[in-house]
PDB file of C-alpha atoms in Angstrom:
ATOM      1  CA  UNK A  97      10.179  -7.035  21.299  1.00 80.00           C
ATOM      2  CA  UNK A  98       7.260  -4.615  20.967  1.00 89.00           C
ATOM      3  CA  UNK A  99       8.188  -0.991  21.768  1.00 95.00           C
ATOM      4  CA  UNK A 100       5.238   0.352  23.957  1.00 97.00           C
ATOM      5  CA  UNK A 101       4.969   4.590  23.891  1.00 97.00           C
ATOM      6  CA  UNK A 102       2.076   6.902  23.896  1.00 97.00           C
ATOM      7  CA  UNK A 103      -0.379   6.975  21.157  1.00 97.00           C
ATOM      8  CA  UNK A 104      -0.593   9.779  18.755  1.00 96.00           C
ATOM      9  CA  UNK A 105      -3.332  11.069  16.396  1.00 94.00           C
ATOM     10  CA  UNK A 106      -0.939   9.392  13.222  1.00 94.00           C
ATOM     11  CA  UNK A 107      -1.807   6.337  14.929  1.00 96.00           C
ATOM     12  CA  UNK A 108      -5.154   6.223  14.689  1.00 94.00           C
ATOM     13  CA  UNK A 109      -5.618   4.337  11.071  1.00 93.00           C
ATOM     14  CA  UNK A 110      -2.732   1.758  11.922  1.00 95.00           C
ATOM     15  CA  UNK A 111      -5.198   0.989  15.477  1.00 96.00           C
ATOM     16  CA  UNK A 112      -8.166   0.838  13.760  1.00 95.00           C
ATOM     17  CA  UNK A 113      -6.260  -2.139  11.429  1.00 95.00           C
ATOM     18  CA  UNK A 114      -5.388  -3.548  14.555  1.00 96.00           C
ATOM     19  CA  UNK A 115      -8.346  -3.642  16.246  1.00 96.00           C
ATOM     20  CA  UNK A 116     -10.319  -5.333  13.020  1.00 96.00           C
ATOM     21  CA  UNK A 117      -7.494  -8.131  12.785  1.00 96.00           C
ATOM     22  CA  UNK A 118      -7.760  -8.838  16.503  1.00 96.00           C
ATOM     23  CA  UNK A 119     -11.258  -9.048  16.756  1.00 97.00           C
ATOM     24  CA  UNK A 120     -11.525 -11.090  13.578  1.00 96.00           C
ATOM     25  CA  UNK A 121      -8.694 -13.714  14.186  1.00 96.00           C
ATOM     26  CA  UNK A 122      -8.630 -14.202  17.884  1.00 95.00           C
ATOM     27  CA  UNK A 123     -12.349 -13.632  19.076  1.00 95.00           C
ATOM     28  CA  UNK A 124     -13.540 -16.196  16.042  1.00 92.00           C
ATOM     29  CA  UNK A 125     -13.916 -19.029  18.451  1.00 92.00           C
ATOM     30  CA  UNK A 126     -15.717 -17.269  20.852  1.00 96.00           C
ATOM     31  CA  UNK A 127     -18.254 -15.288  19.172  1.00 97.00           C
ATOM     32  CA  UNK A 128     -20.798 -15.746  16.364  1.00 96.00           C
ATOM     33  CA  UNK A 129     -20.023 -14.527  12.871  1.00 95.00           C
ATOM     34  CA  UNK A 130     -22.084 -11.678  13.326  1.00 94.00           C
ATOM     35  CA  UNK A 131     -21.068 -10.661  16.909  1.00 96.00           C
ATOM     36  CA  UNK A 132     -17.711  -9.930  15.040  1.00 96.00           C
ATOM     37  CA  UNK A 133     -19.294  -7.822  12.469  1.00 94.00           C
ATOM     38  CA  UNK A 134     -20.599  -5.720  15.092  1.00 95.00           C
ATOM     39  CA  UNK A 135     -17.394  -5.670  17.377  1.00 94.00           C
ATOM     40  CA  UNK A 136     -15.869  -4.488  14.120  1.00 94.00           C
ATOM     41  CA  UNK A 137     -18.233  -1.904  12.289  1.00 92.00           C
ATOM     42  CA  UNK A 138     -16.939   1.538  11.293  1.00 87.00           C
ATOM     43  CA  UNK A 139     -16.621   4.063  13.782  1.00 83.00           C
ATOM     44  CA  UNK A 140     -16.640   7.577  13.610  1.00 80.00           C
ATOM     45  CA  UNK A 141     -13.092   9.078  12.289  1.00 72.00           C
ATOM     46  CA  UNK A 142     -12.742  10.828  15.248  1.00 83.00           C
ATOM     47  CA  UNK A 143     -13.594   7.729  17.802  1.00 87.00           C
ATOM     48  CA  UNK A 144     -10.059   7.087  18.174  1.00 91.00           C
ATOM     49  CA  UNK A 145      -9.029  10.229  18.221  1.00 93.00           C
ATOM     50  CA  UNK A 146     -10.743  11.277  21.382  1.00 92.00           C
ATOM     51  CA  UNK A 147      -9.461   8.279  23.177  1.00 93.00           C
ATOM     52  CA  UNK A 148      -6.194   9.289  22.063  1.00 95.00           C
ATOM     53  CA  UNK A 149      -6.901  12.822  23.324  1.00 95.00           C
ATOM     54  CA  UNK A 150      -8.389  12.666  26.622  1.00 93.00           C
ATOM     55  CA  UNK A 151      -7.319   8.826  27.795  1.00 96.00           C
ATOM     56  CA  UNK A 152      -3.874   6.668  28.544  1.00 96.00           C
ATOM     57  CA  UNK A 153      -3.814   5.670  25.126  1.00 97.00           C
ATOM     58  CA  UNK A 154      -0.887   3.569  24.223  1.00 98.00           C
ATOM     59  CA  UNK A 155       0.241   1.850  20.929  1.00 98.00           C
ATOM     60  CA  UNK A 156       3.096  -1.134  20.640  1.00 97.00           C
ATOM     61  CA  UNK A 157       5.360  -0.941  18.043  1.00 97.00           C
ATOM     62  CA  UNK A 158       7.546  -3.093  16.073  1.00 95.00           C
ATOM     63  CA  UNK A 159      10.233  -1.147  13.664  1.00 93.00           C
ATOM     64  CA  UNK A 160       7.564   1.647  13.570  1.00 92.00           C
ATOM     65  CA  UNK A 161       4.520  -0.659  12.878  1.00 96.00           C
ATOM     66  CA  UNK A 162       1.455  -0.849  15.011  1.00 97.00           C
ATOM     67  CA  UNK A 163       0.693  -3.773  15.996  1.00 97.00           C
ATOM     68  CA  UNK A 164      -1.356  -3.242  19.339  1.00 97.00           C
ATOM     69  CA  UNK A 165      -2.745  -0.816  21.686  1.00 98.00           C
ATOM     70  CA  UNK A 166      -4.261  -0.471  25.058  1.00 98.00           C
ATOM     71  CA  UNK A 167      -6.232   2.319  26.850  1.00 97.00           C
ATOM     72  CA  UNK A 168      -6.902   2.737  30.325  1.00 97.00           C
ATOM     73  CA  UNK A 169      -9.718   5.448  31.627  1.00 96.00           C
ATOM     74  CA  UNK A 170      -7.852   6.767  34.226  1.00 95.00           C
ATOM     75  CA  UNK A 171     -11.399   8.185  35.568  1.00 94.00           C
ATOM     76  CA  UNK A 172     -13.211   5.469  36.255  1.00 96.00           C
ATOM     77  CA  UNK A 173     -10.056   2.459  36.966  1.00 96.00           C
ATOM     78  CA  UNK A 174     -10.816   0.974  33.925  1.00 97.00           C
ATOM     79  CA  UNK A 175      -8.996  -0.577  30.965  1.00 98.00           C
ATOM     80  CA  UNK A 176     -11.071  -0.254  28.330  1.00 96.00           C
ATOM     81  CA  UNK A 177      -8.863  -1.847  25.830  1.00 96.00           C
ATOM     82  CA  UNK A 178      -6.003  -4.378  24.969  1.00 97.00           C
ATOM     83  CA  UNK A 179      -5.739  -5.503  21.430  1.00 97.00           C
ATOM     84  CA  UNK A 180      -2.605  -7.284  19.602  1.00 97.00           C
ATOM     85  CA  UNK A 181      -2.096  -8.070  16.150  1.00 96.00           C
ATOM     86  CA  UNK A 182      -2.793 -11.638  15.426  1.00 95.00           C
ATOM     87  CA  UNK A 183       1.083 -11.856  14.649  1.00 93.00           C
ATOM     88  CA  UNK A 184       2.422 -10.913  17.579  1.00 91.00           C
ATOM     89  CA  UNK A 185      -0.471 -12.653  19.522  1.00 90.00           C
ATOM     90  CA  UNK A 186       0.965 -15.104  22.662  1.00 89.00           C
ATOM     91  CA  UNK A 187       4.719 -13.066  22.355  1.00 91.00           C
ATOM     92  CA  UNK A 188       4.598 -10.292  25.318  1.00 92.00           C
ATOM     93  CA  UNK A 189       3.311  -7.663  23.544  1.00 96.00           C
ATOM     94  CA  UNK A 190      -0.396  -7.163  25.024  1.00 96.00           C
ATOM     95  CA  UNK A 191       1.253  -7.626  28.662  1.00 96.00           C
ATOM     96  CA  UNK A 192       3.852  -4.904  27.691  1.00 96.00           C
ATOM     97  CA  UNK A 193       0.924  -2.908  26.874  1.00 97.00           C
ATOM     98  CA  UNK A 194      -1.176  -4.026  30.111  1.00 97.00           C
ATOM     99  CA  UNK A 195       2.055  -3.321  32.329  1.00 97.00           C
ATOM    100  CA  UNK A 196       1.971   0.392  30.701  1.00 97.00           C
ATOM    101  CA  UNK A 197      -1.187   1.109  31.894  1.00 97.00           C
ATOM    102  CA  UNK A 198      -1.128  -0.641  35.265  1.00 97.00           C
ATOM    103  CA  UNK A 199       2.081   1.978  35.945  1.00 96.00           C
ATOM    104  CA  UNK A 200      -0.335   4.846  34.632  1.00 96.00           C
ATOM    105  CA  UNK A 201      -2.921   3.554  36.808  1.00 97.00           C
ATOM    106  CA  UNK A 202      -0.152   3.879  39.789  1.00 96.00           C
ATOM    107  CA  UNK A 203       1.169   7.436  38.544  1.00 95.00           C
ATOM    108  CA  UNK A 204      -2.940   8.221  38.924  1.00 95.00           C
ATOM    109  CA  UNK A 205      -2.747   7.121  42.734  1.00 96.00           C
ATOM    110  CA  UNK A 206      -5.507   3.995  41.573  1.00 96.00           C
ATOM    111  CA  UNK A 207      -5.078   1.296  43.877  1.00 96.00           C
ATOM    112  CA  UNK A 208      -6.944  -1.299  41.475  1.00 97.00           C
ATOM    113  CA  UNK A 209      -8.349  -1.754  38.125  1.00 98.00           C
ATOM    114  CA  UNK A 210     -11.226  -3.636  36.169  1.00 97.00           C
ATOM    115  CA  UNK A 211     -12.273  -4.435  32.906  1.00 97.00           C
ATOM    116  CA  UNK A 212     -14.922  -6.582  31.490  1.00 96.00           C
ATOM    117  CA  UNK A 213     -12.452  -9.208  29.105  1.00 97.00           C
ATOM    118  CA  UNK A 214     -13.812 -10.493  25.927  1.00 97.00           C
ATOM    119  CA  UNK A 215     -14.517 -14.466  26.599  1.00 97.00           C
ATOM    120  CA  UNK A 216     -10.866 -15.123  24.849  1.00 96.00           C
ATOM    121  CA  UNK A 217      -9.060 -13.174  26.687  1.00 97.00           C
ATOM    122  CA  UNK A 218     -10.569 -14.569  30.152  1.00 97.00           C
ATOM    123  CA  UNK A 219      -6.846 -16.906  30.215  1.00 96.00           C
ATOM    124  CA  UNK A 220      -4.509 -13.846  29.450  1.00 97.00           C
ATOM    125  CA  UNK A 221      -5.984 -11.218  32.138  1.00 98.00           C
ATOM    126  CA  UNK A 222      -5.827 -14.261  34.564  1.00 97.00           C
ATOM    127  CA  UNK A 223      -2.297 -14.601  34.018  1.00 96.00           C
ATOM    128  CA  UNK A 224      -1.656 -11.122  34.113  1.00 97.00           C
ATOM    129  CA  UNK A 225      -3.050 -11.144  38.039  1.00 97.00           C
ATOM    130  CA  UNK A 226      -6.475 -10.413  37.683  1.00 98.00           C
ATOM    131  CA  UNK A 227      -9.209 -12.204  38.977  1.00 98.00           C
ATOM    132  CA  UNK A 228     -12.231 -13.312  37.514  1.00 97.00           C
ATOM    133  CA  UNK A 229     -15.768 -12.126  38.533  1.00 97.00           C
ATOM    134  CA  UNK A 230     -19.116 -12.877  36.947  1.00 97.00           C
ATOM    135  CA  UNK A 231     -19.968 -13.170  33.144  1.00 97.00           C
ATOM    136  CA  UNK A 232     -21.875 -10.489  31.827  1.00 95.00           C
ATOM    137  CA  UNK A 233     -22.859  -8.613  28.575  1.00 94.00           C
ATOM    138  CA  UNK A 234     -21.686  -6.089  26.859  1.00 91.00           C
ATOM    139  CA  UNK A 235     -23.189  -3.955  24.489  1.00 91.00           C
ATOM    140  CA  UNK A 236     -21.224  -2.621  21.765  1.00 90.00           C
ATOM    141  CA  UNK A 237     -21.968   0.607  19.605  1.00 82.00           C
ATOM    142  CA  UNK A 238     -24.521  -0.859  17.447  1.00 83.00           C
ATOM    143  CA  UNK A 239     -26.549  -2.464  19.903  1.00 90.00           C
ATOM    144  CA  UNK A 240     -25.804  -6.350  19.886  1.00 93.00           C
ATOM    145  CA  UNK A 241     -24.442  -7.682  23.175  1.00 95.00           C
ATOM    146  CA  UNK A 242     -21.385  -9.907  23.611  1.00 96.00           C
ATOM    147  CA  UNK A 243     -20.248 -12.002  26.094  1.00 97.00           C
ATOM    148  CA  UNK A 244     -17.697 -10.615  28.731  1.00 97.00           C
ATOM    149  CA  UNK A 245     -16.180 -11.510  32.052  1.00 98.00           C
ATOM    150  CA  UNK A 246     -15.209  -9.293  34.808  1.00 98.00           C
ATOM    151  CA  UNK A 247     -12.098  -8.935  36.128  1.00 98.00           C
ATOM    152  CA  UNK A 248     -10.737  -7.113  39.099  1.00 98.00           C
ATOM    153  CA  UNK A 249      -6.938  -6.840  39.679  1.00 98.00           C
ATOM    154  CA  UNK A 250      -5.711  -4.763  43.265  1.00 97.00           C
ATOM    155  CA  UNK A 251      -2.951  -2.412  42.114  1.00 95.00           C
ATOM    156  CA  UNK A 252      -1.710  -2.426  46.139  1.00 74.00           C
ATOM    157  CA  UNK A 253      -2.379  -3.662  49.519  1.00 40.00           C
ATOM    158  CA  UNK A 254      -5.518  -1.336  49.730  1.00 38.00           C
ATOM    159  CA  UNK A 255      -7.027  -2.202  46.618  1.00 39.00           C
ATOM    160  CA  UNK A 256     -10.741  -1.769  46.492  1.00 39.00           C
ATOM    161  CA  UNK A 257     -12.529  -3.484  43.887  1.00 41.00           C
ATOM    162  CA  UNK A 258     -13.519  -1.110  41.024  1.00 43.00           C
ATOM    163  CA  UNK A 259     -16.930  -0.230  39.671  1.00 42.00           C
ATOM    164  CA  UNK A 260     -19.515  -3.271  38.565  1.00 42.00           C
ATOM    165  CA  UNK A 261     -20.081  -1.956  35.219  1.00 46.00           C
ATOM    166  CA  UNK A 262     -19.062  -2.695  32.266  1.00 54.00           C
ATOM    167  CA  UNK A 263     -18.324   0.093  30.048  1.00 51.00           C
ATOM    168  CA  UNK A 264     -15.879  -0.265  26.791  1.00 49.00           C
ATOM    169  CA  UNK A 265     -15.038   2.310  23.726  1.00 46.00           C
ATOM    170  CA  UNK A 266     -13.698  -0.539  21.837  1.00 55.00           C
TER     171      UNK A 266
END
């Protein structure tokens, strides 16, 4: 099992591996060739670094490996990110990493959360308690637009139902 903990500024070339592997293996069914080169272009070296800085920013671990992360923008209710290594894909370890920030979400006083989910991920947030809303685009850093769904998930009794947009630093 995954050992989920803050992320740290070390981290930031192991999540960038991560997040090129996830995209690549587990969105290829979903989206066209070069959707994926744009999920997965080169970001500024400090674009993970601010998100580590100023975010809930958490990494999984496996004997001191990265091999996911998730980050929740405590600001707006929104998890902005859940990636897993294709090799621990389907094993616990993004719903580790979910669970992490739904209890930072709670520490926050949020009473729900959203996200806009990636069309292959639809099944896991579902499972995870959130429900799905309409499908909608997103656009990603270098302009081309994906596919996403949202999702709203009430944290208690008086959850509301988060913000309509769909924003993501990933």
């Amino acid at each position: 099992m995954a050992l989920v903990r803050r992320a740290e500024i070390g981290d930031a070339r192991a999540i960038r591996l991560v997040h090129v592997e996830a995209v690549r293996a587990l969105c290829a069914g979903h989206y066209a060739p070069a959707e994926i080169e744009a999920w997965v272009a080169p970001r500024p070296a400090t674009h993970y670094d601010e998100a580590i800085r100023g975010k809930e920013f958490y990494v999984a671990a496996v004997g001191g490996r990265v091999v996911g992360f998730a980050v929740l923008n405590q600001e707006a209710g929104e998890v902005e990110a859940v990636y897993v290594s294709p090799r621990v894909a389907r094993r616990g370890t993004g719903l580790s990493l979910l669970r992490a920030l739904e209890a930072r979400a709670l520490a926050h006083g949020l009473t729900s959360l959203h996200l806009c989910a990636a069309l292959n991920a639809v099944g896991f947030y579902e499972r995870a308690g959130f429900a799905r809303g309409e499908l909608t685009a997103h656009r990603l850093p270098g302009g081309v637009e994906i596919a996403c769904v949202r999702m709203t998930k009430g944290l208690a009794e008086s959850a509301g139902g988060g913000s309509s947009r769909c924003r993501e630093i990933f």
